[in-house]
CSV table of C-alpha atoms and ligand atoms in Angstrom, one decimal:
chain,number,residue,atom,x,y,z
C,4,MET,CA,-2.2,5.3,27.1
C,5,LYS,CA,0.1,8.2,26.2
C,6,ALA,CA,-0.9,11.5,24.8
C,7,HIS,CA,1.6,12.1,22.1
C,8,ASP,CA,2.0,16.0,21.3
C,9,GLY,CA,2.8,18.0,18.5
C,10,MET,CA,3.5,17.7,14.9
C,11,TYR,CA,6.6,17.7,13.1
C,12,ILE,CA,7.1,20.7,10.9
C,13,ASP,CA,9.9,22.9,9.5
C,14,GLY,CA,12.5,20.3,11.7
C,15,ALA,CA,10.8,20.6,15.0
C,16,TRP,CA,7.9,18.9,17.0
C,17,ARG,CA,5.1,21.7,17.2
C,18,PRO,CA,2.0,22.4,19.0
C,19,ALA,CA,-1.0,21.8,16.7
C,20,ALA,CA,-3.3,24.8,15.7
C,21,GLY,CA,-6.7,23.0,17.3
C,22,ARG,CA,-7.3,20.6,20.4
C,23,ASP,CA,-9.0,17.6,18.8
C,24,VAL,CA,-6.9,14.5,19.0
C,25,ILE,CA,-7.2,11.2,17.4
C,26,GLU,CA,-7.3,7.8,19.5
C,27,VAL,CA,-5.2,5.0,18.6
C,28,VAL,CA,-6.7,1.9,19.2
C,29,ASN,CA,-5.1,-1.5,19.4
C,30,PRO,CA,-7.3,-3.8,17.3
C,31,ALA,CA,-6.4,-6.9,19.2
C,32,ASP,CA,-7.7,-5.9,22.0
C,33,GLU,CA,-9.7,-2.8,21.5
C,34,ARG,CA,-7.9,-0.7,24.1
C,35,VAL,CA,-6.8,2.8,23.5
C,36,ILE,CA,-3.0,3.0,23.0
C,37,GLY,CA,-2.5,6.5,22.6
C,38,THR,CA,-3.5,9.9,21.0
C,39,VAL,CA,-2.1,12.2,18.6
C,40,PRO,CA,-3.2,15.8,17.6
C,41,ALA,CA,-6.2,16.1,14.8
C,42,GLY,CA,-4.4,18.2,12.4
C,43,THR,CA,-6.3,21.1,10.6
C,44,ALA,CA,-6.1,23.1,7.4
C,45,GLU,CA,-3.9,25.7,9.5
C,46,ASP,CA,-1.3,22.9,10.6
C,47,VAL,CA,-1.3,21.7,6.7
C,48,ASP,CA,-0.7,25.0,5.4
C,49,ALA,CA,2.4,25.9,7.9
C,50,ALA,CA,3.8,22.4,6.8
C,51,VAL,CA,3.5,23.0,2.9
C,52,ARG,CA,5.1,26.2,3.8
C,53,ALA,CA,8.0,24.9,5.3
C,54,ALA,CA,8.2,22.4,2.7
C,55,ARG,CA,8.2,25.2,0.2
C,56,ALA,CA,10.6,27.2,1.7
C,57,ALA,CA,13.1,24.1,2.1
C,58,LEU,CA,12.6,23.5,-1.5
C,59,PRO,CA,15.4,25.5,-3.5
C,60,GLY,CA,18.0,24.5,-0.9
C,61,TRP,CA,17.0,20.7,-0.9
C,62,SER,CA,16.7,20.6,-4.7
C,63,ALA,CA,19.8,22.1,-5.5
C,64,THR,CA,22.0,19.8,-2.8
C,65,PRO,CA,24.3,17.5,-4.7
C,66,PRO,CA,22.9,14.2,-5.3
C,67,ALA,CA,25.5,12.7,-3.2
C,68,GLU,CA,24.6,14.6,-0.4
C,69,ARG,CA,21.2,13.8,-0.4
C,70,ALA,CA,22.3,10.2,-0.4
C,71,ALA,CA,24.0,10.4,2.4
C,72,ARG,CA,21.1,12.3,4.3
C,73,LEU,CA,19.1,9.2,3.2
C,74,ALA,CA,21.8,6.7,4.3
C,75,ALA,CA,21.4,8.3,7.7
C,76,LEU,CA,17.7,7.9,7.7
C,77,ARG,CA,17.9,4.1,6.9
C,78,ASP,CA,20.3,3.9,9.8
C,79,ALA,CA,17.9,5.8,12.0
C,80,LEU,CA,15.2,3.6,11.2
C,81,ALA,CA,17.3,0.4,11.5
C,82,ALA,CA,18.3,1.5,15.1
C,83,ARG,CA,14.5,1.8,16.1
C,84,GLU,CA,13.5,-1.4,14.1
C,85,GLU,CA,12.2,-3.6,17.2
C,86,GLU,CA,10.2,-0.2,18.0
C,87,ILE,CA,8.6,0.0,14.7
C,88,ALA,CA,7.8,-3.7,14.6
C,89,GLU,CA,6.2,-3.3,18.3
C,90,THR,CA,4.5,0.0,17.1
C,91,VAL,CA,3.0,-1.4,14.0
C,92,THR,CA,1.7,-4.6,15.9
C,93,ALA,CA,0.2,-2.2,18.7
C,94,GLU,CA,-1.9,0.0,16.1
C,95,LEU,CA,-2.2,-2.5,13.2
C,96,GLY,CA,-2.8,-5.9,15.3
C,97,SER,CA,-0.4,-7.6,12.8
C,98,PRO,CA,1.5,-10.7,14.5
C,99,LEU,CA,4.8,-9.6,15.9
C,100,ALA,CA,7.0,-11.9,13.6
C,101,PHE,CA,5.3,-10.5,10.6
C,102,SER,CA,5.9,-6.8,11.9
C,103,ARG,CA,9.7,-7.4,12.1
C,104,THR,CA,10.0,-9.0,8.8
C,105,VAL,CA,7.8,-7.3,6.6
C,106,HIS,CA,6.2,-4.1,8.4
C,107,ALA,CA,9.9,-3.1,9.7
C,108,GLY,CA,12.5,-4.8,7.5
C,109,MET,CA,11.1,-4.2,4.1
C,110,PRO,CA,10.8,-0.3,4.4
C,111,ILE,CA,14.4,-0.4,5.9
C,112,ALA,CA,15.6,-2.3,2.9
C,113,VAL,CA,13.7,0.2,0.5
C,114,ALA,CA,15.1,3.3,2.2
C,115,GLY,CA,18.6,1.8,1.7
C,116,PHE,CA,17.9,1.4,-1.9
C,117,TYR,CA,16.8,5.1,-2.8
C,118,ALA,CA,20.1,6.0,-0.7
C,119,GLY,CA,22.2,4.0,-3.3
C,120,LEU,CA,20.2,5.2,-6.3
C,121,ALA,CA,20.2,8.9,-5.1
C,122,ALA,CA,24.1,8.6,-5.5
C,123,THR,CA,24.0,6.6,-8.6
C,124,TYR,CA,21.2,7.9,-10.8
C,125,VAL,CA,21.8,10.1,-13.9
C,126,PHE,CA,20.3,13.4,-13.6
C,127,GLU,CA,21.5,14.8,-16.6
C,128,GLU,CA,21.9,13.5,-20.2
C,129,LYS,CA,22.6,14.3,-23.5
C,130,VAL,CA,20.1,13.9,-26.6
C,131,GLY,CA,21.3,15.1,-29.8
C,132,ASN,CA,22.0,19.1,-29.2
C,133,SER,CA,20.0,18.8,-26.2
C,134,THR,CA,21.1,18.6,-22.5
C,135,VAL,CA,17.9,17.0,-20.6
C,136,TYR,CA,17.6,17.6,-16.9
C,137,HIS,CA,15.9,15.6,-14.5
C,138,GLU,CA,14.7,18.2,-11.9
C,139,PRO,CA,12.6,17.6,-9.1
C,140,VAL,CA,8.6,18.0,-8.8
C,141,GLY,CA,8.6,20.2,-6.2
C,142,VAL,CA,6.4,19.9,-3.0
C,143,VAL,CA,4.6,16.6,-2.5
C,144,GLY,CA,1.9,16.0,-0.5
C,145,ALA,CA,2.0,12.2,0.2
C,146,ILE,CA,-1.3,10.7,1.9
C,147,THR,CA,-0.7,7.2,3.2
C,148,PRO,CA,-3.3,4.0,4.4
C,149,TRP,CA,-2.8,1.8,7.4
C,150,ASN,CA,-2.5,-1.4,5.8
C,151,TYR,CA,1.4,-1.1,5.7
C,152,PRO,CA,2.0,1.8,7.4
C,153,LEU,CA,5.8,2.5,7.2
C,154,HIS,CA,6.1,0.7,3.7
C,155,GLN,CA,3.6,3.1,2.4
C,156,ILE,CA,5.4,6.2,4.1
C,157,VAL,CA,8.9,5.1,2.7
C,158,ALA,CA,7.7,4.1,-0.7
C,159,LYS,CA,6.5,7.7,-1.2
C,160,THR,CA,8.8,9.6,0.9
C,161,ALA,CA,12.4,8.1,0.0
C,162,PRO,CA,12.1,8.5,-3.5
C,163,ALA,CA,11.0,12.0,-3.5
C,164,LEU,CA,13.6,13.1,-1.1
C,165,ALA,CA,16.2,11.2,-3.5
C,166,ALA,CA,14.9,13.1,-6.4
C,167,GLY,CA,15.1,16.4,-4.4
C,168,CYS,CA,11.7,17.1,-3.3
C,169,THR,CA,10.4,18.2,-0.3
C,170,VAL,CA,7.3,16.3,1.4
C,171,VAL,CA,4.2,16.8,3.5
C,172,LEU,CA,2.9,13.4,5.1
C,173,LYS,CA,-0.5,13.0,6.1
C,174,PRO,CA,-0.8,9.4,7.1
C,175,ALA,CA,-3.6,7.0,8.1
C,176,GLU,CA,-5.8,8.1,11.3
C,177,ASP,CA,-5.3,4.3,12.5
C,178,THR,CA,-1.6,4.0,12.6
C,179,PRO,CA,0.0,7.5,13.2
C,180,LEU,CA,2.4,6.1,15.9
C,181,THR,CA,4.7,4.4,13.1
C,182,ALA,CA,4.3,7.4,11.3
C,183,ARG,CA,5.7,9.8,14.4
C,184,LEU,CA,8.7,7.3,14.3
C,185,PHE,CA,9.7,7.8,11.1
C,186,ALA,CA,9.4,11.7,11.9
C,187,GLY,CA,11.6,11.0,14.9
C,188,ALA,CA,14.2,8.9,12.5
C,189,VAL,CA,14.1,11.9,9.9
C,190,ASP,CA,15.0,14.5,12.9
C,191,GLU,CA,17.7,12.1,14.0
C,192,ALA,CA,19.4,12.1,10.5
C,193,GLY,CA,19.8,15.7,9.9
C,194,LEU,CA,17.6,16.4,7.1
C,195,PRO,CA,17.4,20.0,6.9
C,196,ALA,CA,14.2,21.8,8.6
C,197,GLY,CA,11.3,21.6,6.3
C,198,VAL,CA,12.5,19.0,3.9
C,199,PHE,CA,10.2,16.7,5.5
C,200,ASN,CA,6.9,17.5,7.7
C,201,LEU,CA,4.2,15.3,9.1
C,202,VAL,CA,1.0,16.1,9.8
C,203,THR,CA,-1.2,13.8,11.8
C,204,GLY,CA,-5.4,14.3,11.0
C,205,VAL,CA,-8.2,12.6,9.5
C,206,GLY,CA,-8.7,12.4,5.6
C,207,PRO,CA,-11.5,14.8,5.0
C,208,VAL,CA,-9.9,17.4,7.1
C,209,ALA,CA,-6.1,17.2,6.7
C,210,GLY,CA,-5.9,15.1,3.9
C,211,GLN,CA,-8.1,17.1,2.0
C,212,ALA,CA,-6.4,20.3,2.9
C,213,LEU,CA,-3.4,18.9,1.7
C,214,ALA,CA,-4.6,17.7,-1.7
C,215,GLU,CA,-6.2,21.0,-2.0
C,216,HIS,CA,-3.3,23.1,-1.2
C,217,PRO,CA,-2.3,25.4,-4.5
C,218,ASP,CA,1.3,25.1,-3.4
C,219,VAL,CA,1.6,21.3,-3.4
C,220,ASP,CA,2.9,20.5,-6.8
C,221,LEU,CA,2.5,16.5,-6.7
C,222,VAL,CA,-0.1,14.1,-4.9
C,223,SER,CA,0.8,11.0,-4.3
C,224,PHE,CA,-2.0,8.8,-2.6
C,225,THR,CA,-2.6,5.2,-1.5
C,226,GLY,CA,-5.9,4.2,-0.2
C,227,SER,CA,-9.3,3.2,-1.4
C,228,THR,CA,-10.6,3.8,-5.1
C,229,ALA,CA,-13.5,6.2,-3.8
C,230,VAL,CA,-11.0,8.6,-2.0
C,231,GLY,CA,-8.2,8.4,-4.7
C,232,ARG,CA,-10.9,9.3,-7.6
C,233,ARG,CA,-11.9,12.7,-5.3
C,234,ILE,CA,-7.7,13.4,-5.0
C,235,GLY,CA,-7.6,12.6,-8.8
C,236,ALA,CA,-10.6,15.3,-9.6
C,237,ILE,CA,-9.1,17.7,-7.2
C,238,ALA,CA,-5.6,17.7,-9.0
C,239,GLY,CA,-7.0,17.6,-12.2
C,240,ALA,CA,-8.8,20.8,-11.5
C,241,ALA,CA,-5.7,22.4,-10.4
C,242,VAL,CA,-3.5,20.8,-13.1
C,243,LYS,CA,-1.6,19.0,-10.5
C,244,LYS,CA,0.4,16.0,-10.8
C,245,VAL,CA,-1.2,12.8,-9.3
C,246,ALA,CA,0.1,9.5,-8.6
C,247,LEU,CA,-2.5,6.8,-7.2
C,248,GLU,CA,-2.0,3.7,-5.7
C,249,LEU,CA,-5.6,2.1,-5.4
C,250,GLY,CA,-7.3,-1.0,-4.7
C,251,GLY,CA,-7.2,-4.7,-6.6
C,252,LYS,CA,-8.6,-8.0,-7.1
C,253,SER,CA,-6.3,-9.9,-8.3
C,254,ALA,CA,-6.4,-13.4,-9.8
C,255,ASN,CA,-4.5,-16.4,-8.7
C,256,VAL,CA,-4.7,-18.0,-12.2
C,257,ILE,CA,-4.1,-22.4,-11.9
C,258,LEU,CA,-3.5,-23.7,-14.8
C,259,PRO,CA,-4.2,-27.2,-15.4
C,260,GLY,CA,-0.2,-28.5,-15.7
C,261,ALA,CA,0.9,-26.6,-12.2
C,262,ASP,CA,1.6,-28.4,-9.2
C,263,LEU,CA,-2.0,-27.8,-7.4
C,264,ALA,CA,-1.6,-27.9,-3.9
C,265,ARG,CA,1.5,-25.5,-3.9
C,266,ALA,CA,-0.7,-23.1,-5.9
C,267,VAL,CA,-3.4,-23.7,-3.6
C,268,ASN,CA,-1.2,-23.2,-0.3
C,269,VAL,CA,0.7,-20.3,-1.5
C,270,GLY,CA,-2.7,-18.8,-2.9
C,271,VAL,CA,-4.4,-19.1,0.4
C,272,ALA,CA,-1.3,-17.9,2.4
C,273,ASN,CA,-1.0,-14.9,0.1
C,274,VAL,CA,-4.8,-13.8,1.1
C,275,MET,CA,-4.3,-14.4,4.5
C,276,SER,CA,-1.2,-12.5,5.2
C,277,ASN,CA,-1.7,-9.2,6.9
C,278,SER,CA,-5.4,-10.6,7.7
C,279,GLY,CA,-6.0,-9.8,4.1
C,280,GLN,CA,-5.3,-6.2,4.3
C,281,THR,CA,-2.8,-6.0,1.1
C,282,CYS,CA,-3.9,-4.2,-2.1
C,283,SER,CA,-2.3,-6.8,-4.4
C,284,ALA,CA,-3.5,-9.8,-2.4
C,285,TRP,CA,-4.6,-12.8,-5.1
C,286,THR,CA,-8.1,-12.6,-3.7
C,287,ARG,CA,-9.9,-14.7,-6.5
C,288,MET,CA,-8.6,-18.0,-7.1
C,289,LEU,CA,-9.4,-19.5,-10.6
C,290,VAL,CA,-9.2,-23.1,-11.1
C,291,HIS,CA,-10.1,-25.4,-14.2
C,292,ARG,CA,-13.4,-27.3,-13.4
C,293,ASP,CA,-11.6,-30.9,-13.6
C,294,GLN,CA,-9.8,-29.7,-10.5
C,295,TYR,CA,-11.9,-27.6,-8.9
C,296,ASP,CA,-13.5,-29.8,-6.0
C,297,GLU,CA,-9.7,-30.8,-5.0
C,298,ALA,CA,-8.5,-27.2,-4.9
C,299,VAL,CA,-11.9,-26.4,-2.9
C,300,ALA,CA,-11.1,-29.0,-0.2
C,301,LEU,CA,-7.1,-27.9,-0.3
C,302,ALA,CA,-8.1,-24.3,0.5
C,303,ALA,CA,-10.5,-25.0,2.9
C,304,THR,CA,-7.9,-27.0,4.9
C,305,ALA,CA,-5.6,-24.5,4.3
C,306,ALA,CA,-7.4,-21.7,5.5
C,307,ALA,CA,-8.5,-23.4,8.7
C,308,LYS,CA,-5.0,-23.7,9.7
C,309,TYR,CA,-4.5,-19.6,9.6
C,310,GLY,CA,-7.3,-19.3,12.6
C,311,GLU,CA,-4.9,-18.7,15.6
C,312,ARG,CA,-2.2,-17.2,13.1
C,313,ILE,CA,-3.6,-14.2,11.8
C,314,GLY,CA,-4.2,-10.9,13.6
C,315,PRO,CA,-7.2,-8.9,13.8
C,316,VAL,CA,-8.4,-6.3,11.0
C,317,VAL,CA,-7.5,-2.9,11.5
C,318,ASN,CA,-10.8,-1.7,13.0
C,319,ALA,CA,-14.5,-2.2,13.9
C,320,LYS,CA,-15.7,-0.5,10.7
C,321,GLN,CA,-13.2,-2.6,8.7
C,322,ARG,CA,-14.8,-5.8,10.5
C,323,ALA,CA,-18.1,-4.8,9.8
C,324,ARG,CA,-17.3,-4.3,6.1
C,325,VAL,CA,-15.7,-7.5,5.6
C,326,ARG,CA,-18.5,-9.5,7.3
C,327,ASP,CA,-21.2,-7.8,5.2
C,328,TYR,CA,-19.4,-8.9,2.0
C,329,ILE,CA,-19.1,-12.8,3.4
C,330,GLU,CA,-22.9,-12.4,4.0
C,331,LYS,CA,-23.2,-10.9,0.7
C,332,GLY,CA,-21.5,-13.6,-1.2
C,333,VAL,CA,-23.7,-16.3,0.7
C,334,ALA,CA,-26.7,-14.2,-0.3
C,335,GLU,CA,-25.6,-14.3,-3.8
C,336,GLY,CA,-24.9,-18.2,-4.0
C,337,ALA,CA,-21.3,-18.6,-2.8
C,338,ARG,CA,-20.9,-21.8,-0.6
C,339,LEU,CA,-18.9,-20.8,2.6
C,340,VAL,CA,-16.1,-23.6,3.2
C,341,ALA,CA,-14.2,-22.3,5.6
C,342,GLY,CA,-14.5,-19.3,8.1
C,343,GLY,CA,-17.5,-17.1,8.0
C,344,PRO,CA,-19.2,-14.1,9.6
C,345,GLY,CA,-19.3,-14.8,13.1
C,346,SER,CA,-16.7,-13.5,15.8
C,347,PRO,CA,-13.9,-16.0,16.4
C,348,ARG,CA,-13.1,-14.3,19.7
C,349,GLU,CA,-14.5,-12.2,22.3
C,350,ARG,CA,-12.2,-9.2,22.3
C,351,GLY,CA,-10.5,-7.8,19.4
C,352,TYR,CA,-11.5,-7.3,15.4
C,353,PHE,CA,-11.1,-10.5,14.2
C,354,VAL,CA,-12.3,-12.1,11.5
C,355,SER,CA,-12.5,-15.9,10.4
C,356,PRO,CA,-10.0,-17.1,7.8
C,357,THR,CA,-12.9,-17.3,5.0
C,358,VAL,CA,-13.2,-19.3,1.8
C,359,LEU,CA,-15.9,-18.7,-0.7
C,360,ALA,CA,-16.5,-21.8,-3.3
C,361,ASP,CA,-19.0,-21.7,-6.3
C,362,VAL,CA,-18.2,-18.1,-6.7
C,363,THR,CA,-19.2,-16.7,-10.1
C,364,PRO,CA,-17.7,-13.7,-12.0
C,365,GLU,CA,-20.5,-11.1,-11.4
C,366,MET,CA,-21.3,-11.7,-7.9
C,367,THR,CA,-19.9,-8.8,-5.6
C,368,VAL,CA,-17.5,-10.7,-3.9
C,369,ALA,CA,-15.9,-11.5,-7.3
C,370,GLN,CA,-15.8,-8.1,-8.2
C,371,GLU,CA,-14.9,-5.6,-5.0
C,372,GLU,CA,-12.1,-5.4,-3.0
C,373,ILE,CA,-12.9,-6.6,0.6
C,374,PHE,CA,-9.6,-6.2,2.3
C,375,GLY,CA,-10.2,-8.9,4.9
C,376,PRO,CA,-9.1,-12.6,4.9
C,377,VAL,CA,-11.4,-13.8,2.7
C,378,LEU,CA,-10.7,-15.8,-0.8
C,379,SER,CA,-13.1,-16.4,-3.6
C,380,ILE,CA,-12.8,-19.5,-5.6
C,381,LEU,CA,-14.2,-19.2,-9.3
C,382,ARG,CA,-14.2,-22.1,-12.1
C,383,TYR,CA,-13.1,-22.0,-15.6
C,384,ASP,CA,-13.6,-23.9,-18.6
C,385,ASP,CA,-10.7,-23.4,-20.8
C,386,GLU,CA,-7.7,-20.7,-20.9
C,387,GLU,CA,-9.7,-18.4,-22.8
C,388,ASP,CA,-12.5,-18.4,-20.2
C,389,ALA,CA,-9.8,-18.0,-17.6
C,390,LEU,CA,-8.3,-15.0,-19.3
C,391,ARG,CA,-11.7,-13.4,-19.6
C,392,ILE,CA,-12.4,-14.1,-15.8
C,393,ALA,CA,-9.2,-12.8,-14.6
C,394,ASN,CA,-9.5,-9.6,-16.7
C,395,GLY,CA,-13.2,-9.1,-16.2
C,396,THR,CA,-12.9,-6.6,-13.2
C,397,VAL,CA,-12.3,-2.7,-13.0
C,398,TYR,CA,-9.0,-3.4,-11.0
C,399,GLY,CA,-5.3,-4.6,-12.5
C,400,LEU,CA,-2.9,-4.1,-9.6
C,401,ALA,CA,-1.1,-7.7,-9.2
C,402,GLY,CA,-2.4,-11.5,-10.1
C,403,ALA,CA,-0.5,-14.8,-10.1
C,404,VAL,CA,-0.1,-17.6,-12.8
C,405,TRP,CA,0.7,-21.3,-12.1
C,406,ALA,CA,1.4,-23.6,-14.8
C,407,GLY,CA,3.5,-27.0,-16.0
C,408,ASP,CA,6.1,-24.8,-17.4
C,409,GLU,CA,7.3,-21.3,-17.1
C,410,ALA,CA,6.8,-20.4,-20.9
C,411,GLU,CA,3.2,-21.2,-20.7
C,412,ALA,CA,2.9,-19.2,-17.3
C,413,VAL,CA,4.7,-16.4,-19.1
C,414,ALA,CA,2.7,-16.6,-22.3
C,415,PHE,CA,-0.6,-16.2,-20.2
C,416,ALA,CA,0.8,-13.7,-17.9
C,417,ARG,CA,1.6,-11.4,-20.8
C,418,ARG,CA,-2.4,-11.5,-21.6
C,419,LEU,CA,-3.3,-10.1,-18.3
C,420,ASP,CA,-4.2,-6.5,-17.8
C,421,THR,CA,-2.3,-6.0,-14.6
C,422,GLY,CA,0.8,-4.3,-13.3
C,423,GLN,CA,2.4,-7.3,-11.5
C,424,VAL,CA,2.3,-11.2,-12.0
C,425,ASP,CA,4.2,-13.9,-10.0
C,426,ILE,CA,5.0,-16.7,-11.9
C,427,ASN,CA,4.8,-20.3,-10.3
C,428,GLY,CA,5.3,-18.5,-7.0
C,429,GLY,CA,7.6,-15.8,-7.6
C,430,ARG,CA,8.8,-13.7,-4.9
C,431,PHE,CA,7.8,-10.2,-4.1
C,432,ASN,CA,10.6,-7.7,-5.5
C,433,PRO,CA,10.8,-4.3,-3.9
C,434,LEU,CA,12.9,-3.2,-6.5
C,435,ALA,CA,10.2,-3.8,-9.1
C,436,PRO,CA,7.6,-1.4,-10.3
C,437,PHE,CA,4.2,-1.6,-8.4
C,438,GLY,CA,1.2,0.1,-9.6
C,439,GLY,CA,-2.0,-0.5,-11.6
C,440,TYR,CA,-3.5,-1.2,-14.8
C,441,LYS,CA,-7.2,0.4,-15.2
C,442,GLN,CA,-9.0,1.5,-12.1
C,443,SER,CA,-6.0,0.4,-9.8
C,444,GLY,CA,-4.1,3.7,-10.0
C,445,VAL,CA,-2.2,6.0,-11.9
C,446,GLY,CA,1.8,6.0,-11.6
C,447,ARG,CA,4.2,3.3,-10.2
C,448,GLU,CA,6.0,3.3,-7.0
C,449,LEU,CA,9.2,1.2,-5.9
C,450,GLY,CA,12.4,0.9,-7.8
C,451,THR,CA,14.1,3.2,-10.3
C,452,HIS,CA,10.3,3.8,-11.7
C,453,GLY,CA,9.3,5.1,-8.2
C,454,LEU,CA,11.8,7.6,-8.3
C,455,THR,CA,11.0,9.0,-12.0
C,456,GLU,CA,7.6,9.5,-10.5
C,457,TYR,CA,9.3,12.6,-8.6
C,458,LEU,CA,11.2,14.3,-11.4
C,459,GLN,CA,10.1,16.3,-14.4
C,460,THR,CA,12.4,17.1,-17.3
C,461,LYS,CA,13.8,20.2,-18.6
C,462,SER,CA,15.6,20.3,-22.1
C,463,LEU,CA,18.3,22.9,-22.9
C,464,GLN,CA,19.3,23.1,-26.8
C,465,PHE,CA,22.9,24.1,-27.9
T,22,NAP,P1,-9.0,5.4,2.8
T,22,NAP,O1,-10.0,6.2,3.3
T,22,NAP,O2,-9.0,5.6,1.0
T,22,NAP,O3,-8.0,6.1,3.1
T,22,NAP,C1,-6.5,6.4,2.6
T,22,NAP,C2,-5.7,7.6,3.3
T,22,NAP,O4,-6.6,8.6,3.0
T,22,NAP,C3,-5.7,7.7,4.6
T,22,NAP,O5,-4.6,8.6,5.2
T,22,NAP,C4,-7.2,8.5,4.7
T,22,NAP,O6,-7.3,9.4,5.9
T,22,NAP,C5,-7.3,9.5,3.6
T,22,NAP,N1,-8.5,10.1,3.2
T,22,NAP,C6,-9.6,9.6,3.2
T,22,NAP,N2,-10.6,10.5,3.1
T,22,NAP,C7,-10.0,11.4,2.7
T,22,NAP,C8,-10.1,12.7,1.7
T,22,NAP,N3,-11.5,13.1,1.6
T,22,NAP,N4,-9.2,13.8,1.2
T,22,NAP,C9,-7.9,13.2,1.3
T,22,NAP,N5,-7.4,12.1,2.0
T,22,NAP,C10,-8.7,11.4,2.5
T,22,NAP,O7,-9.0,4.0,3.1
T,22,NAP,P2,-9.9,3.5,4.1
T,22,NAP,O8,-11.2,4.3,4.4
T,22,NAP,O9,-8.8,3.7,5.4
T,22,NAP,O10,-10.1,2.1,3.6
T,22,NAP,C11,-11.2,1.8,3.1
T,22,NAP,C12,-10.9,0.6,1.8
T,22,NAP,O11,-9.9,1.1,1.2
T,22,NAP,C13,-10.3,-0.5,2.2
T,22,NAP,O12,-11.2,-1.7,2.7
T,22,NAP,C14,-9.8,-1.2,1.1
T,22,NAP,O13,-10.4,-1.7,0.4
T,22,NAP,C15,-9.4,0.2,0.5
T,22,NAP,N6,-7.7,0.2,1.0
T,22,NAP,C16,-6.8,0.3,0.0
T,22,NAP,C17,-5.6,0.2,0.1
T,22,NAP,C18,-4.6,0.3,-0.9
T,22,NAP,O14,-3.4,-0.1,-0.5
T,22,NAP,N7,-4.7,0.2,-2.0
T,22,NAP,C19,-5.0,0.6,1.3
T,22,NAP,C20,-6.1,0.8,2.4
T,22,NAP,C21,-7.1,0.8,2.2
T,22,NAP,P3,-8.1,8.4,7.1
T,22,NAP,O15,-6.8,7.7,7.7
T,22,NAP,O16,-8.4,9.6,8.4
T,22,NAP,O17,-9.2,7.6,6.5
T,23,MG,MG1,-10.9,6.2,5.6
């Protein structure tokens, strides 16, 4: 158990204004592994002031120099790669191998990408008799969730810094230790004081103070739809820019010509990964009625293999939430074919990999984001039926289509109301724009699109 002091504000670790702390718990064994300060509105204000003061200097820094600082940040993260992986495993509970490749490896690569983009992006262009400048939006308030602790931080911070913005980060209360490692890397990379600031704290106090702060120009939030809606309302009232990455209930559509076993196995793996705590997870599997029983049997067998392999969910509240959903699914008529609501282990917030069959589109487990290792399998009659079901939720974040030939899968994917679709098992691409249609969000992260979120244009006419 370690008491971590201070918050990273204006280029130094400074004591918090108040004395409250947040206990960080290892979800695999329920032990308290450390504490961090619980920031207040006072801390947020100090951080926003520092970010505001640093803005003129950083926004005027030549892009090549910003790129050099970001490259140094990438290197500082890479030097901490193993510590990052171990920290994510300790506070989120994910298996160490997954923490290494995904939780540590991916954001390091994304930071490197933005270092490169800062050096090459064209921040100025000619349009007729105008010169258009792409200028930084200003001070960014970033509020991140715990499911991919470092990825969510880097996906906001790296493009914001590349654009010339300054940042105040409020990370999730469940995973603040990874955020502290990130701040340490920023410090080592030699970014000027105030360009990046970290305030640990709880959402309704520090998060809300950040979203409401009049000197924040853009709020970038990732998390639940309920909180996202509130943040959108706060930003709207203040005519402040806002980016929202919210939930999903993505469909994995298996068309009759597909390789069924592969589509089902990859689909189950996709849902169980990170214990189901992925906003883009394909939590609804759609199978033609003629192949339905075979798909259910394949999925049940596949899910059983994940029993010993997946980590716990993040905390007791999340475990209770996931179990409630499984019980609700059964109560509404779904058939449990793997897992269930019971405790697979004595200690830790574990949930058994669960598969629900005979799920119909109006059921709660077919409509709401569960955020746990739970797959719902639905039956469709024909392609139009599959499309209606796939598009029949308030969400539209991701999805998958499997078909006998690629053109058929692409044609179907083009009719899906969703921001991303993986075709016949296409891999996640951290350079492709990521974000939602419908209530899955506003705006895009990652790649070049992720940078333009943090820019605004000014046109000069000659
Ligand atoms: P959440 O409350 O929306 O948390 C996301 C972030 O917002 C955290 O940093 C949180 O702080 C902060 N926050 C909470 N209330 C706030 C407020 N009133 N004003 C400003 N910031 C606030 O999500 P959660 O409770 O951790 O998870 C609940 C559900 O959200 C999950 O079951 C899942 O369905 C969904 N979720 C989605 C994503 C995604 O990537 N789309 C990620 C995580 C969760 P605290 O950490 O202190 O709460
Ligand atoms: Mg919360």
